[in-house]
Amino acid sequence: MHFPLWETLPLGYFRLSVCVKLHSEQTVEGQALLIVAPRKCYLPSFPKRAWGISLQLYGIRSHKNWGIGDFRDLGAVMKVAGTRWGVATIGVNPLHIPAAGLTSPYSPSSRLFWNPLYLNLEGVDEWRTSAGLRRKAKSAKFQQTLKQLRESPRVDYEAVGKLKWTV
């Protein structure tokens, strides 16, 4: 069978359903996902030679993160790298949730969900609108834990996760 659909369909995702009646009055049905994509990918107008950097987000330290690099830190690096250094691309380690009990940032168990440890919780709307959250974050115990995580020479994934999950 021949279906010249790509000539008339716009770009996008479609569900293709086929029902064929056989000689013996039996019908065969099937479905498939049909993806209509452009013939070539978008190419930005970069200079002839573009360059980039690679970084491990978990290893970025700042006075604002909670002992692990977060998306606020990544945004700051992107801004500096792009405007000051002319960087065209930045490669990062996998940012997905690792399997339970596995702290390796190179072994994501799902590509569907980002690891919440990389969230900049202070940039989330609920942080700004919840007096209770801000009060909890200002407590002596919370601030002491945060200070320890920021000053630790290594990322303590378990402690960072525990602190972030409390809010």
PDB file of C-alpha atoms in Angstrom:
ATOM      1  CA  MET A   1       0.000   0.000   0.000  1.00  0.00           C
ATOM      2  CA  HIS A   2       1.098   3.526  -0.660  1.00  0.00           C
ATOM      3  CA  PHE A   3      -0.091   6.563   1.311  1.00  0.00           C
ATOM      4  CA  PRO A   4       1.325   9.874  -0.011  1.00  0.00           C
ATOM      5  CA  LEU A   5       0.236  11.733   3.150  1.00  0.00           C
ATOM      6  CA  TRP A   6       3.356  13.812   3.694  1.00  0.00           C
ATOM      7  CA  GLU A   7       2.475  15.960   0.694  1.00  0.00           C
ATOM      8  CA  THR A   8      -0.724  17.265   2.310  1.00  0.00           C
ATOM      9  CA  LEU A   9      -0.211  17.052   6.074  1.00  0.00           C
ATOM     10  CA  PRO A  10       1.264  19.910   8.081  1.00  0.00           C
ATOM     11  CA  LEU A  11       4.192  19.326  10.419  1.00  0.00           C
ATOM     12  CA  GLY A  12       3.152  17.581  13.613  1.00  0.00           C
ATOM     13  CA  TYR A  13       2.094  14.339  15.261  1.00  0.00           C
ATOM     14  CA  PHE A  14      -0.826  12.300  13.949  1.00  0.00           C
ATOM     15  CA  ARG A  15      -2.521   8.996  14.739  1.00  0.00           C
ATOM     16  CA  LEU A  16      -2.823   6.878  11.582  1.00  0.00           C
ATOM     17  CA  SER A  17      -5.618   4.302  11.723  1.00  0.00           C
ATOM     18  CA  VAL A  18      -6.055   1.704   8.986  1.00  0.00           C
ATOM     19  CA  CYS A  19      -8.859  -0.808   8.556  1.00  0.00           C
ATOM     20  CA  VAL A  20      -8.534  -3.316   5.696  1.00  0.00           C
ATOM     21  CA  LYS A  21     -11.304  -5.706   4.723  1.00  0.00           C
ATOM     22  CA  LEU A  22      -9.930  -9.003   3.472  1.00  0.00           C
ATOM     23  CA  HIS A  23     -11.575 -11.308   0.897  1.00  0.00           C
ATOM     24  CA  SER A  24     -12.904 -13.578   3.619  1.00  0.00           C
ATOM     25  CA  GLU A  25     -15.005 -10.793   5.181  1.00  0.00           C
ATOM     26  CA  GLN A  26     -12.378 -10.535   7.916  1.00  0.00           C
ATOM     27  CA  THR A  27     -11.039  -7.096   8.774  1.00  0.00           C
ATOM     28  CA  VAL A  28      -7.584  -6.189   9.979  1.00  0.00           C
ATOM     29  CA  GLU A  29      -7.076  -2.973  11.892  1.00  0.00           C
ATOM     30  CA  GLY A  30      -3.955  -1.156  12.947  1.00  0.00           C
ATOM     31  CA  GLN A  31      -2.760   2.140  14.332  1.00  0.00           C
ATOM     32  CA  ALA A  32       0.535   3.950  14.203  1.00  0.00           C
ATOM     33  CA  LEU A  33       1.953   7.239  15.317  1.00  0.00           C
ATOM     34  CA  LEU A  34       2.774   9.359  12.280  1.00  0.00           C
ATOM     35  CA  ILE A  35       5.295  12.149  12.698  1.00  0.00           C
ATOM     36  CA  VAL A  36       5.560  14.702   9.909  1.00  0.00           C
ATOM     37  CA  ALA A  37       8.913  16.455  10.257  1.00  0.00           C
ATOM     38  CA  PRO A  38      10.763  18.986   8.121  1.00  0.00           C
ATOM     39  CA  ARG A  39      13.224  17.623   5.567  1.00  0.00           C
ATOM     40  CA  LYS A  40      16.141  19.211   7.417  1.00  0.00           C
ATOM     41  CA  CYS A  41      16.617  20.637  10.859  1.00  0.00           C
ATOM     42  CA  TYR A  42      16.777  24.311  11.697  1.00  0.00           C
ATOM     43  CA  LEU A  43      20.244  25.786  11.416  1.00  0.00           C
ATOM     44  CA  PRO A  44      20.809  29.066  13.237  1.00  0.00           C
ATOM     45  CA  SER A  45      22.933  31.727  11.606  1.00  0.00           C
ATOM     46  CA  PHE A  46      26.072  30.971  13.596  1.00  0.00           C
ATOM     47  CA  PRO A  47      29.447  32.087  12.421  1.00  0.00           C
ATOM     48  CA  LYS A  48      31.177  29.442  10.342  1.00  0.00           C
ATOM     49  CA  ARG A  49      32.836  28.042  13.454  1.00  0.00           C
ATOM     50  CA  ALA A  50      30.901  27.846  16.691  1.00  0.00           C
ATOM     51  CA  TRP A  51      32.245  26.549  19.955  1.00  0.00           C
ATOM     52  CA  GLY A  52      30.850  25.496  23.288  1.00  0.00           C
ATOM     53  CA  ILE A  53      31.630  24.334  26.774  1.00  0.00           C
ATOM     54  CA  SER A  54      30.634  21.370  28.872  1.00  0.00           C
ATOM     55  CA  LEU A  55      29.827  21.483  32.548  1.00  0.00           C
ATOM     56  CA  GLN A  56      28.496  19.304  35.322  1.00  0.00           C
ATOM     57  CA  LEU A  57      25.616  21.274  36.829  1.00  0.00           C
ATOM     58  CA  TYR A  58      25.872  19.489  40.185  1.00  0.00           C
ATOM     59  CA  GLY A  59      29.436  20.796  40.569  1.00  0.00           C
ATOM     60  CA  ILE A  60      28.686  24.496  40.162  1.00  0.00           C
ATOM     61  CA  ARG A  61      28.962  26.325  43.459  1.00  0.00           C
ATOM     62  CA  SER A  62      27.435  29.690  44.229  1.00  0.00           C
ATOM     63  CA  HIS A  63      26.479  31.613  47.325  1.00  0.00           C
ATOM     64  CA  LYS A  64      22.806  31.157  46.359  1.00  0.00           C
ATOM     65  CA  ASN A  65      22.489  27.430  45.639  1.00  0.00           C
ATOM     66  CA  TRP A  66      21.798  24.790  48.257  1.00  0.00           C
ATOM     67  CA  GLY A  67      24.987  22.757  47.964  1.00  0.00           C
ATOM     68  CA  ILE A  68      24.359  21.605  44.395  1.00  0.00           C
ATOM     69  CA  GLY A  69      24.324  23.630  41.197  1.00  0.00           C
ATOM     70  CA  ASP A  70      20.785  24.482  40.138  1.00  0.00           C
ATOM     71  CA  PHE A  71      18.952  26.000  37.185  1.00  0.00           C
ATOM     72  CA  ARG A  72      19.592  29.539  38.483  1.00  0.00           C
ATOM     73  CA  ASP A  73      23.336  28.778  38.351  1.00  0.00           C
ATOM     74  CA  LEU A  74      22.985  27.329  34.848  1.00  0.00           C
ATOM     75  CA  GLY A  75      21.199  30.499  33.707  1.00  0.00           C
ATOM     76  CA  ALA A  76      23.986  32.651  35.145  1.00  0.00           C
ATOM     77  CA  VAL A  77      26.660  30.565  33.391  1.00  0.00           C
ATOM     78  CA  MET A  78      24.728  30.726  30.116  1.00  0.00           C
ATOM     79  CA  LYS A  79      24.483  34.504  30.312  1.00  0.00           C
ATOM     80  CA  VAL A  80      28.185  35.015  31.027  1.00  0.00           C
ATOM     81  CA  ALA A  81      29.338  32.347  28.575  1.00  0.00           C
ATOM     82  CA  GLY A  82      27.180  33.699  25.767  1.00  0.00           C
ATOM     83  CA  THR A  83      27.740  37.415  26.213  1.00  0.00           C
ATOM     84  CA  ARG A  84      31.344  37.562  27.422  1.00  0.00           C
ATOM     85  CA  TRP A  85      32.922  34.502  25.847  1.00  0.00           C
ATOM     86  CA  GLY A  86      30.836  34.032  22.686  1.00  0.00           C
ATOM     87  CA  VAL A  87      29.871  30.467  23.589  1.00  0.00           C
ATOM     88  CA  ALA A  88      27.288  29.057  21.169  1.00  0.00           C
ATOM     89  CA  THR A  89      26.353  25.888  23.059  1.00  0.00           C
ATOM     90  CA  ILE A  90      26.615  24.391  26.534  1.00  0.00           C
ATOM     91  CA  GLY A  91      26.558  20.675  27.207  1.00  0.00           C
ATOM     92  CA  VAL A  92      25.438  19.530  30.649  1.00  0.00           C
ATOM     93  CA  ASN A  93      25.302  16.237  32.524  1.00  0.00           C
ATOM     94  CA  PRO A  94      21.976  14.333  32.513  1.00  0.00           C
ATOM     95  CA  LEU A  95      19.418  16.381  34.455  1.00  0.00           C
ATOM     96  CA  HIS A  96      16.926  13.566  34.985  1.00  0.00           C
ATOM     97  CA  ILE A  97      15.853  11.714  38.095  1.00  0.00           C
ATOM     98  CA  PRO A  98      18.283   8.913  38.976  1.00  0.00           C
ATOM     99  CA  ALA A  99      17.017   5.542  40.187  1.00  0.00           C
ATOM    100  CA  ALA A 100      16.151   5.338  43.883  1.00  0.00           C
ATOM    101  CA  GLY A 101      19.290   5.173  45.996  1.00  0.00           C
ATOM    102  CA  LEU A 102      21.542   5.895  43.035  1.00  0.00           C
ATOM    103  CA  THR A 103      23.316   9.226  43.284  1.00  0.00           C
ATOM    104  CA  SER A 104      25.298   9.031  40.063  1.00  0.00           C
ATOM    105  CA  PRO A 105      24.324  11.983  37.868  1.00  0.00           C
ATOM    106  CA  TYR A 106      25.238   9.883  34.816  1.00  0.00           C
ATOM    107  CA  SER A 107      22.588   7.211  35.311  1.00  0.00           C
ATOM    108  CA  PRO A 108      19.143   8.729  34.801  1.00  0.00           C
ATOM    109  CA  SER A 109      16.314   6.239  35.156  1.00  0.00           C
ATOM    110  CA  SER A 110      13.834   8.369  33.219  1.00  0.00           C
ATOM    111  CA  ARG A 111      14.116  10.968  30.506  1.00  0.00           C
ATOM    112  CA  LEU A 112      10.635  12.208  31.358  1.00  0.00           C
ATOM    113  CA  PHE A 113      11.295  13.949  34.659  1.00  0.00           C
ATOM    114  CA  TRP A 114      13.999  16.392  35.654  1.00  0.00           C
ATOM    115  CA  ASN A 115      15.767  15.824  38.921  1.00  0.00           C
ATOM    116  CA  PRO A 116      14.149  18.135  41.507  1.00  0.00           C
ATOM    117  CA  LEU A 117      17.552  18.617  43.159  1.00  0.00           C
ATOM    118  CA  TYR A 118      18.380  21.012  40.301  1.00  0.00           C
ATOM    119  CA  LEU A 119      15.361  23.233  40.972  1.00  0.00           C
ATOM    120  CA  ASN A 120      15.988  26.747  42.173  1.00  0.00           C
ATOM    121  CA  LEU A 121      13.269  26.648  44.816  1.00  0.00           C
ATOM    122  CA  GLU A 122      13.608  30.333  45.605  1.00  0.00           C
ATOM    123  CA  GLY A 123      12.644  31.067  41.988  1.00  0.00           C
ATOM    124  CA  VAL A 124       9.365  29.121  42.190  1.00  0.00           C
ATOM    125  CA  ASP A 125       6.211  31.263  42.541  1.00  0.00           C
ATOM    126  CA  GLU A 126       5.074  29.423  45.664  1.00  0.00           C
ATOM    127  CA  TRP A 127       8.288  30.467  47.415  1.00  0.00           C
ATOM    128  CA  ARG A 128       7.448  34.135  46.936  1.00  0.00           C
ATOM    129  CA  THR A 129       3.789  33.750  47.894  1.00  0.00           C
ATOM    130  CA  SER A 130       4.144  31.489  50.946  1.00  0.00           C
ATOM    131  CA  ALA A 131       5.050  33.275  54.157  1.00  0.00           C
ATOM    132  CA  GLY A 132       5.273  29.863  55.860  1.00  0.00           C
ATOM    133  CA  LEU A 133       7.953  28.638  53.450  1.00  0.00           C
ATOM    134  CA  ARG A 134      10.015  31.770  53.827  1.00  0.00           C
ATOM    135  CA  ARG A 135       9.673  31.638  57.615  1.00  0.00           C
ATOM    136  CA  LYS A 136      10.825  27.998  57.635  1.00  0.00           C
ATOM    137  CA  ALA A 137      13.813  28.858  55.419  1.00  0.00           C
ATOM    138  CA  LYS A 138      14.846  31.643  57.795  1.00  0.00           C
ATOM    139  CA  SER A 139      14.879  29.339  60.834  1.00  0.00           C
ATOM    140  CA  ALA A 140      18.245  28.778  62.536  1.00  0.00           C
ATOM    141  CA  LYS A 141      18.169  25.005  61.906  1.00  0.00           C
ATOM    142  CA  PHE A 142      17.409  25.438  58.196  1.00  0.00           C
ATOM    143  CA  GLN A 143      20.083  28.120  57.762  1.00  0.00           C
ATOM    144  CA  GLN A 144      22.679  25.981  59.583  1.00  0.00           C
ATOM    145  CA  THR A 145      21.976  23.005  57.298  1.00  0.00           C
ATOM    146  CA  LEU A 146      22.103  25.262  54.241  1.00  0.00           C
ATOM    147  CA  LYS A 147      25.445  26.718  55.369  1.00  0.00           C
ATOM    148  CA  GLN A 148      26.910  23.217  55.842  1.00  0.00           C
ATOM    149  CA  LEU A 149      25.765  22.125  52.381  1.00  0.00           C
ATOM    150  CA  ARG A 150      27.206  25.224  50.730  1.00  0.00           C
ATOM    151  CA  GLU A 151      30.554  24.843  52.509  1.00  0.00           C
ATOM    152  CA  SER A 152      30.900  21.092  51.951  1.00  0.00           C
ATOM    153  CA  PRO A 153      33.696  20.190  49.493  1.00  0.00           C
ATOM    154  CA  ARG A 154      31.450  17.468  48.011  1.00  0.00           C
ATOM    155  CA  VAL A 155      27.826  17.360  46.956  1.00  0.00           C
ATOM    156  CA  ASP A 156      25.804  15.579  49.642  1.00  0.00           C
ATOM    157  CA  TYR A 157      22.921  14.437  47.432  1.00  0.00           C
ATOM    158  CA  GLU A 158      20.980  12.879  50.288  1.00  0.00           C
ATOM    159  CA  ALA A 159      21.199  15.974  52.515  1.00  0.00           C
ATOM    160  CA  VAL A 160      20.398  18.348  49.629  1.00  0.00           C
ATOM    161  CA  GLY A 161      17.381  16.235  48.717  1.00  0.00           C
ATOM    162  CA  LYS A 162      16.195  16.066  52.309  1.00  0.00           C
ATOM    163  CA  LEU A 163      16.451  19.848  52.718  1.00  0.00           C
ATOM    164  CA  LYS A 164      14.716  20.590  49.418  1.00  0.00           C
ATOM    165  CA  TRP A 165      11.928  18.097  50.142  1.00  0.00           C
ATOM    166  CA  THR A 166      11.201  19.819  53.462  1.00  0.00           C
ATOM    167  CA  VAL A 167       9.998  22.841  51.522  1.00  0.00           C
TER     168      VAL A 167
END
